Short mmCIF file of C-alpha atoms in Angstrom, two decimals:
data_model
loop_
_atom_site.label_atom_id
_atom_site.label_comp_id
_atom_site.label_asym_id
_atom_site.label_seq_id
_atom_site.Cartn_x
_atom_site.Cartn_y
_atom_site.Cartn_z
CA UNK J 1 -20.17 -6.46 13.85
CA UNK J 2 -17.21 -4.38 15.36
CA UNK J 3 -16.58 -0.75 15.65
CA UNK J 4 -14.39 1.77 16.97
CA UNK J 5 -14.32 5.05 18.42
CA UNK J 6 -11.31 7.24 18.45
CA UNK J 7 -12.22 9.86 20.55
CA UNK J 8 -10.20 13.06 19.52
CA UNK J 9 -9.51 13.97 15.67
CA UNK J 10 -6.64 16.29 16.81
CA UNK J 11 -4.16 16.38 19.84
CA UNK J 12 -1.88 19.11 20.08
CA UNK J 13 0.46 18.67 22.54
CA UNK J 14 4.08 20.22 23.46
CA UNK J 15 7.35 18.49 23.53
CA UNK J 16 8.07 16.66 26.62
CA UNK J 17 4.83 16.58 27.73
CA UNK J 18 2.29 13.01 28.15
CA UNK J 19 0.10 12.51 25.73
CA UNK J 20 -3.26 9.88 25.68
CA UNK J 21 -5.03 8.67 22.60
CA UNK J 22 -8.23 6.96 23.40
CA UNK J 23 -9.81 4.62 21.65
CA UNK J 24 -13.03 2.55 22.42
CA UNK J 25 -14.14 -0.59 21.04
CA UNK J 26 -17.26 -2.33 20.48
CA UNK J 27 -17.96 -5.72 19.77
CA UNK J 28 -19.87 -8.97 20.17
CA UNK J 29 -17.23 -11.50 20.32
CA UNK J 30 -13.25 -11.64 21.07
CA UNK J 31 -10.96 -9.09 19.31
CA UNK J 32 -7.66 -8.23 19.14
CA UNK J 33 -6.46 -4.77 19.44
CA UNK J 34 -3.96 -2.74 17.81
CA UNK J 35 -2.11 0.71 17.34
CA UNK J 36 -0.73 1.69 14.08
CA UNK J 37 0.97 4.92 12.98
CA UNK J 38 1.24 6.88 9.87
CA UNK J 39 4.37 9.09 9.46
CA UNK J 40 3.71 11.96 6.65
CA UNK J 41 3.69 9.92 3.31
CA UNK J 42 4.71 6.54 4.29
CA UNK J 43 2.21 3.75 5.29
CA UNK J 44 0.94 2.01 8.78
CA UNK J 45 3.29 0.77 11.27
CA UNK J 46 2.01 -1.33 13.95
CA UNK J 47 2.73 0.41 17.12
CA UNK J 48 1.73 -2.38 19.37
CA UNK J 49 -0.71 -4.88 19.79
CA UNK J 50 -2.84 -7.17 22.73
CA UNK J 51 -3.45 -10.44 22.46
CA UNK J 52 -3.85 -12.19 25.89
CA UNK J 53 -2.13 -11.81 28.96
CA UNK J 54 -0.82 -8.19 30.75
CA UNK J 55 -2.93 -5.87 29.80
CA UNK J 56 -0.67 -3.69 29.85
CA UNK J 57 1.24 -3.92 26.11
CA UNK J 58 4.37 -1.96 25.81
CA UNK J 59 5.06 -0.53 21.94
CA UNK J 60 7.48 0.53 20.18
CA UNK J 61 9.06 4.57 20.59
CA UNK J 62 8.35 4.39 23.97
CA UNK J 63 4.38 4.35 23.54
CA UNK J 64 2.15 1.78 25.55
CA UNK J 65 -1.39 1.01 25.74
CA UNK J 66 -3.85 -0.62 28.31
CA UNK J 67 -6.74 -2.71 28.12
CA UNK J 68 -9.79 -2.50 29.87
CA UNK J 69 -11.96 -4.75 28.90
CA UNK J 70 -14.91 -3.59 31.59
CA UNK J 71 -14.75 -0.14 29.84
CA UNK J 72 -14.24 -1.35 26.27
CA UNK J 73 -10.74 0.70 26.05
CA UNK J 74 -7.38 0.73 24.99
CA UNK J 75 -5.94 4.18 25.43
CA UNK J 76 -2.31 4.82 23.96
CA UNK J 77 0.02 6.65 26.07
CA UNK J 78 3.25 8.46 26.09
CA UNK J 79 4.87 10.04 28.98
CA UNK J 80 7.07 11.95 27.18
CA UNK J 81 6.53 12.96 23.89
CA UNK J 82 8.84 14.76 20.76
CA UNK J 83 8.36 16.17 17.88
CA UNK J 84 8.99 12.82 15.66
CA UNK J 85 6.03 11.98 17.18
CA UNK J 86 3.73 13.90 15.05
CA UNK J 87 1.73 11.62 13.40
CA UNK J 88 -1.34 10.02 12.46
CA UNK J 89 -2.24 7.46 14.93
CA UNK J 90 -5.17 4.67 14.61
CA UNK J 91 -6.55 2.07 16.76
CA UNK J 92 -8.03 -1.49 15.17
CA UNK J 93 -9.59 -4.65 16.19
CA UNK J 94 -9.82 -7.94 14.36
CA UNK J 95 -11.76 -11.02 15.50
CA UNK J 96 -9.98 -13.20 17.67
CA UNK J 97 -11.62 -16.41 15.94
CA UNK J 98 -13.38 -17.52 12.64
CA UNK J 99 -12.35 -16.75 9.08
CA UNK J 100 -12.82 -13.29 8.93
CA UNK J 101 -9.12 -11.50 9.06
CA UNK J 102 -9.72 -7.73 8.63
CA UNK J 103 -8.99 -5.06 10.78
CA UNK J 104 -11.71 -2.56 11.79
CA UNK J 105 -10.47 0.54 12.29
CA UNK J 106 -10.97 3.65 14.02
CA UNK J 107 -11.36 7.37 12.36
CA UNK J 108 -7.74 7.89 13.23
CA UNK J 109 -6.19 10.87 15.66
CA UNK J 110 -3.65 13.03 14.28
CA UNK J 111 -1.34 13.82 16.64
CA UNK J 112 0.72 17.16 16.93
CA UNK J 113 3.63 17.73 18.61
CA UNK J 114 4.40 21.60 19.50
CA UNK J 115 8.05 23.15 20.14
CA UNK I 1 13.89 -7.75 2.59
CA UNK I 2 11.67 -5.17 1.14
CA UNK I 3 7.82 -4.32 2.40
CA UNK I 4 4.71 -4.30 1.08
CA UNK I 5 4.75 -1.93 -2.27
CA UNK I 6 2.19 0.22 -4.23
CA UNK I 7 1.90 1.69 -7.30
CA UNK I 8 1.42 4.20 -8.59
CA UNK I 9 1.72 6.60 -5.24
CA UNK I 10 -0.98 9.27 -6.84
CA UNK I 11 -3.28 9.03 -9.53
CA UNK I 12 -5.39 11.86 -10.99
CA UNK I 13 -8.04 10.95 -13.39
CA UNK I 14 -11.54 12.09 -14.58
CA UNK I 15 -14.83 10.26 -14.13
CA UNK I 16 -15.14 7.55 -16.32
CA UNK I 17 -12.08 6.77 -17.14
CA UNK I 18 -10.09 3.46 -15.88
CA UNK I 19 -7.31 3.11 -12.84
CA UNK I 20 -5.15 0.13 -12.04
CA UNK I 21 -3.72 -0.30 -8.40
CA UNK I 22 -0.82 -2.78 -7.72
CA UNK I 23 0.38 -4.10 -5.18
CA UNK I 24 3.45 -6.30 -4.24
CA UNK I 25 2.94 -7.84 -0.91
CA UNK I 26 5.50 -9.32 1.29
CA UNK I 27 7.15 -12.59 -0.24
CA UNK I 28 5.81 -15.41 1.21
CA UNK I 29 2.51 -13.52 3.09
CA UNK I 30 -0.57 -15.86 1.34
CA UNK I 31 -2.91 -13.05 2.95
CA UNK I 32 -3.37 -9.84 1.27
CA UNK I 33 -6.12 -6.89 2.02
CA UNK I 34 -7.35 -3.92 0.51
CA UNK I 35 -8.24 -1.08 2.31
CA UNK I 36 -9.46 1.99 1.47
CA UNK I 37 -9.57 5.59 3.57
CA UNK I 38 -11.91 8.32 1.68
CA UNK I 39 -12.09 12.02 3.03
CA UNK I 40 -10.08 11.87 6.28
CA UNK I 41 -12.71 8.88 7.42
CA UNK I 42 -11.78 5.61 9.09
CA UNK I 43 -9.46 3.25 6.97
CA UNK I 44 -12.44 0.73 5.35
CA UNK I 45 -11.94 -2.87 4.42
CA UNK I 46 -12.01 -3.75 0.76
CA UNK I 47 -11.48 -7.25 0.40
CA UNK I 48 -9.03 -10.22 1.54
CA UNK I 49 -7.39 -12.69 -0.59
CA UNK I 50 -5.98 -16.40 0.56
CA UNK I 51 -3.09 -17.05 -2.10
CA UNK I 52 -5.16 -16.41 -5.37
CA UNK I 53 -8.56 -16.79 -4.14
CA UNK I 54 -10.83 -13.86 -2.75
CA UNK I 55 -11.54 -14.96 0.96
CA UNK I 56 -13.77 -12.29 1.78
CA UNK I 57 -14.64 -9.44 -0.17
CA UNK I 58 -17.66 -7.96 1.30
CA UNK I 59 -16.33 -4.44 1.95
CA UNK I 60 -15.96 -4.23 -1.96
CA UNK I 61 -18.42 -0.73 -2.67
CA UNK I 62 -19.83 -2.02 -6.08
CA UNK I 63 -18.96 -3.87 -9.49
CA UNK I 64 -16.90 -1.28 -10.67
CA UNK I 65 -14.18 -2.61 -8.12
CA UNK I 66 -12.73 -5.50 -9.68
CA UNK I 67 -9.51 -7.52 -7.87
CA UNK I 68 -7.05 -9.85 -8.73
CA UNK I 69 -4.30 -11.72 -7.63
CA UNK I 70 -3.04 -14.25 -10.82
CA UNK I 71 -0.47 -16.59 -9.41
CA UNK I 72 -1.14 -15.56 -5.86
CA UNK I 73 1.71 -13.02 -5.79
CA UNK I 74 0.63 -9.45 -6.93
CA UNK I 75 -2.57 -8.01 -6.90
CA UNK I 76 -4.12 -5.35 -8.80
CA UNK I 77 -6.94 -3.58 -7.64
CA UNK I 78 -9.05 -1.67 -11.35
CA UNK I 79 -11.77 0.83 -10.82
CA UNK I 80 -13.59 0.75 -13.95
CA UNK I 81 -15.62 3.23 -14.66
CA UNK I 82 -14.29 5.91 -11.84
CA UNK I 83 -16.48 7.80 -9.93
CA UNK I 84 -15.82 10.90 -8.00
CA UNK I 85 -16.86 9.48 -4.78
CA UNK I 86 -14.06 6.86 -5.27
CA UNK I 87 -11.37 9.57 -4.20
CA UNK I 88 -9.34 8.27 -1.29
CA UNK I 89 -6.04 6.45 -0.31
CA UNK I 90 -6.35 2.80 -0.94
CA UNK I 91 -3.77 0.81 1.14
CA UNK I 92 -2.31 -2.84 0.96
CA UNK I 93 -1.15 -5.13 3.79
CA UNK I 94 -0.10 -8.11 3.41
CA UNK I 95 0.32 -10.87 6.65
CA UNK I 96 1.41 -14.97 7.21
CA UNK I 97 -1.59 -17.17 7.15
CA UNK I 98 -3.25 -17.37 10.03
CA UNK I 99 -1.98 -20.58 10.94
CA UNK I 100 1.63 -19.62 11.20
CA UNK I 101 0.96 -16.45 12.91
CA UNK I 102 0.66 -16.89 16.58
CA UNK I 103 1.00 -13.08 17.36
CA UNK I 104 -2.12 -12.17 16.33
CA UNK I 105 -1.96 -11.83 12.34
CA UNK I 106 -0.52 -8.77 12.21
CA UNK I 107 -0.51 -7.38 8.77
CA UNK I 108 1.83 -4.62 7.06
CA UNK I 109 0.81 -1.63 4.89
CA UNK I 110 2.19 -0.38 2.08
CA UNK I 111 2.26 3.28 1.54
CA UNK I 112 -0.94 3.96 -0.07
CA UNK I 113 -2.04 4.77 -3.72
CA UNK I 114 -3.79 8.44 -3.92
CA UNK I 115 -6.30 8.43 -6.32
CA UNK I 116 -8.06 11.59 -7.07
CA UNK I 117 -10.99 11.51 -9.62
CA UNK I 118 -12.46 14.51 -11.04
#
């Protein structure tokens, strides 16, 4: 079975500052990783995603993520951040193979963007 | 075209009574999941359905979870009897089949029903 581990609950950070969400992974097999956010009362929106390839995945809002598959990662940054980017954010895997479709996800990290 | 849609957005009822969920995935996604997210925990999978037919449905807590999906369109998600523990957002995404989804299946939420039971 897969898990993941978000790290941090809460991030405060100020405007215009970089921000990184980690998130670890576990699992026995292939996954495929992902980044969703929650605005305040509307519903996931995938952020970005890996598949294959660079592992270096470039999102949407200026956010990217890297994976590092030696240490099991894939850490969401920002370099810049603003204050429409307070959010819930959460990381997810799904199996790269076999019936099974379902994301896993992490416990989620709210992020909080100060003036 | 329009997302994936819940309703209602908030329920409160007491234990033992009955809830519906609904939801109205994308038109033309076969796939469609239930999730649920109780307390502020991680966001837990519920169960998957193929068109009309329940692919997987091992995250489903206990038999007072019952799912459908008549017609392969809609689903509806009852809780009969409710129990307090069964608080919590319950979300719906929807995706392509696998087949015709190279990028990874990526699947899209709806906003979340929140059903409080007390």
């Amino acid at each position: 079975a897969q898990s993941v581990t978000q790290l941090d609950s809460q991030v405060p950070v100020f405007e215009e500052a970089p921000v990184e969400l980690r998130c670890n992974y576990s699992s026995s097999v292939s996954v495929y990783l992902f980044w969703y956010v929650q605005y305040p009362n509307q519903g996931l929106q995938l952020l970005l995603k890996y598949l294959s390839g660079s592992t270096l995945v470039k999102g949407i809002n200026g956010f990217e993520a890297e994976f590092n598959k030696s240490q099991t990662s894939f850490h969401l940054r920002k370099p810049s951040v603003h204050i429409s980017d307070t959010a819930e954010y959460f990381c997810a895997v799904t199996l790269l193979s076999g019936s099974a479709r379902q994301l896993t996800f992490g416990s989620g990290t709210q992020l909080t963007v100060l003036p | 075209e329009a997302g994936v849609t819940q309703f209602p957005s908030h329920s409160v009822i007491e234990k033992g009574q009955t809830v519906t969920l609904r939801c109205d995935p994308i038109s033309g996604h076969d796939n469609l999941y239930w999730y649920r997210r109780v307390m502020g925990k991680e966001i837990k999978f519920l169960l998957h359905f193929v068109k009309e037919s329940k692919q997987d449905e091992s995250g489903m807590p206990n038999n007072r979870f019952l799912a459908e999906r008549t017609g392969g369109t809609y689903s509806t998600l009852k809780v009969q009897p409710a129990e307090l523990e069964d608080s919590g957002v319950y979300f719906c995404a929807s995706s392509l089949r696998a087949g015709r989804a190279p990028r990874g299946n990526e699947q899209f939420f709806g906003p979340g029903t929140r059903l409080t039971v007390l």
